[in-house]
Amino acid sequence: MAELKSKDVLGLEHMSADEIQLILDTADSMREIIDRPIKQVPTLRGRNVLSLFYESSTRTKISFDLACRYLSAGAVSVAKSGSSLDKGESLRDTVRNVEVMGPELVIMRHPSGGAPHYLAQNVTSSVINAGDGYHEHPTQGLLDMMSVRRRTGTLEGLKVTIVGDLFHSRVARSDIWGFQKMGSEVVVSAPSTLIPPDIEEMGCRVEPRVEDALKDADVVCVLRLQLERQKQSFFPSVREYHALYGINARRLGLARPGALLMHPGPMNRGVEITTDIADGPQSIILDQVPNGVAVRMALLYLLLGGGE
Ligand code: CP
């Protein structure tokens, strides 16, 4: 039987196409549970999950909580505010205390890249990375692939265009690794100051003009301008960013007819995306969210041995 190779899900860079396929297939089954009137199954009854969210979150946090509830796992959550991190406790000491309390699976969102990896090396529990710094957001990458695959039937041969703040985006890194492993071509576009220097080493193509990047795209993934992470100015003004890179109906029209429009949320409406297309017929933004619950249910199931 196919299975995940690691006890942890820390990123998509080192995950195989077979593992991604297994997760997406399992998530499709989980989506059927979410669509039922009674959404709870006893699969993980008696199993315990701990969530450590040291950065704010709406979608990821709620969807992990719902995933636990729908699979009947016990869930305990800790946020930075209200935890002993506020008193200066180190990540190492937090980790040692977590380990002795014995949760079988730990979910971590952290502002520092690599923090969930450190946790995974120091606990016997499984660890899921719920977003670490600018590094990776693997569950978002998986739900993005699931959302596209459910519409197109395949990821093979698609052109996926990612536009926006690539420099600060962990979503972009997971999407780039994931979609390419599943046979899609990934093209990116942003002001040069918002493109990480190593991006072409990841195998994707950079198009400086957004119009060139969008031409004949099957999927347009718009990234949030992460103004809260920008201590220096990466472009002259938000207005100029919108004029040159904002995705609107005219620019979306350069993609293939019926191209799918995605955004991981939260959106800056009127900055990186206009409201008419965010809420328009090509948008699958609100379908990404329940697919996120399904992907997280699939990972809990696969990592906690729900099939045994
Ligand atoms: N997409 C995403 O990670 O959203 P949240 O920050 O609300 O979890």
XYZ file of N, CA, C and O in Angstrom, residues 6-10 50 103-107 119-120 123-128 299 302-304:
92
model
N 8.056 9.848 5.248
C 8.569 10.476 6.471
C 7.478 10.502 7.542
O 6.283 10.468 7.218
N 7.885 10.599 8.798
C 6.890 10.768 9.874
C 6.325 12.188 9.866
O 5.338 12.459 10.538
N 6.984 13.110 9.114
C 6.633 14.536 9.133
C 6.259 15.028 7.729
O 6.705 14.477 6.732
N 5.486 16.123 7.689
C 5.265 16.838 6.421
C 5.783 18.256 6.630
O 5.114 19.095 7.236
N 7.009 18.488 6.158
C 7.685 19.762 6.418
C 7.755 20.646 5.184
O 7.963 21.853 5.284
N -1.615 18.384 18.722
C -1.310 19.680 19.339
C -1.006 20.686 18.242
O -0.197 20.409 17.347
N 1.918 14.352 22.641
C 0.959 14.359 21.534
C 1.503 13.497 20.396
O 2.713 13.384 20.217
N 0.609 12.885 19.648
C 1.081 12.006 18.561
C 1.408 12.794 17.299
O 2.141 12.316 16.439
N 0.849 14.008 17.206
C 1.105 14.833 16.028
C 1.110 16.305 16.450
O 0.254 16.715 17.238
N 2.090 17.047 15.959
C 2.198 18.475 16.296
C 2.140 19.286 15.003
O 2.851 18.987 14.038
N 1.289 20.300 14.997
C 1.180 21.213 13.853
C 1.842 22.513 14.281
O 1.556 23.021 15.370
N 11.782 21.198 15.360
C 10.840 20.460 16.204
C 10.817 18.980 15.800
O 10.926 18.088 16.654
N 10.732 18.734 14.490
C 10.614 17.352 13.995
C 11.838 16.512 14.370
O 11.716 15.315 14.629
N 11.485 15.608 18.387
C 10.346 14.904 18.995
C 10.072 13.633 18.194
O 10.383 13.552 17.004
N 9.503 12.644 18.871
C 9.161 11.417 18.155
C 7.801 11.561 17.459
O 7.495 10.809 16.535
N 6.997 12.555 17.865
C 5.689 12.782 17.232
C 5.886 13.205 15.777
O 6.932 13.740 15.412
N 4.851 13.002 14.973
C 4.841 13.578 13.619
C 4.685 15.092 13.722
O 4.032 15.585 14.648
N 5.281 15.809 12.776
C 5.157 17.271 12.737
C 4.649 17.686 11.353
O 5.142 17.194 10.327
N 3.670 18.581 11.326
C 3.217 19.184 10.057
C 3.556 20.664 10.104
O 3.214 21.369 11.064
N -3.816 14.409 5.669
C -2.489 14.296 6.316
C -2.613 13.708 7.716
O -1.799 12.867 8.118
N -3.179 9.985 7.176
C -2.017 9.247 6.679
C -0.903 9.185 7.732
O -0.233 8.161 7.891
N -0.686 10.289 8.467
C 0.407 10.305 9.449
C 0.057 9.567 10.730
O 0.932 9.011 11.391
N -1.221 9.537 11.089
C -1.617 8.869 12.329
C -2.081 7.433 12.077
O -2.604 6.774 12.985
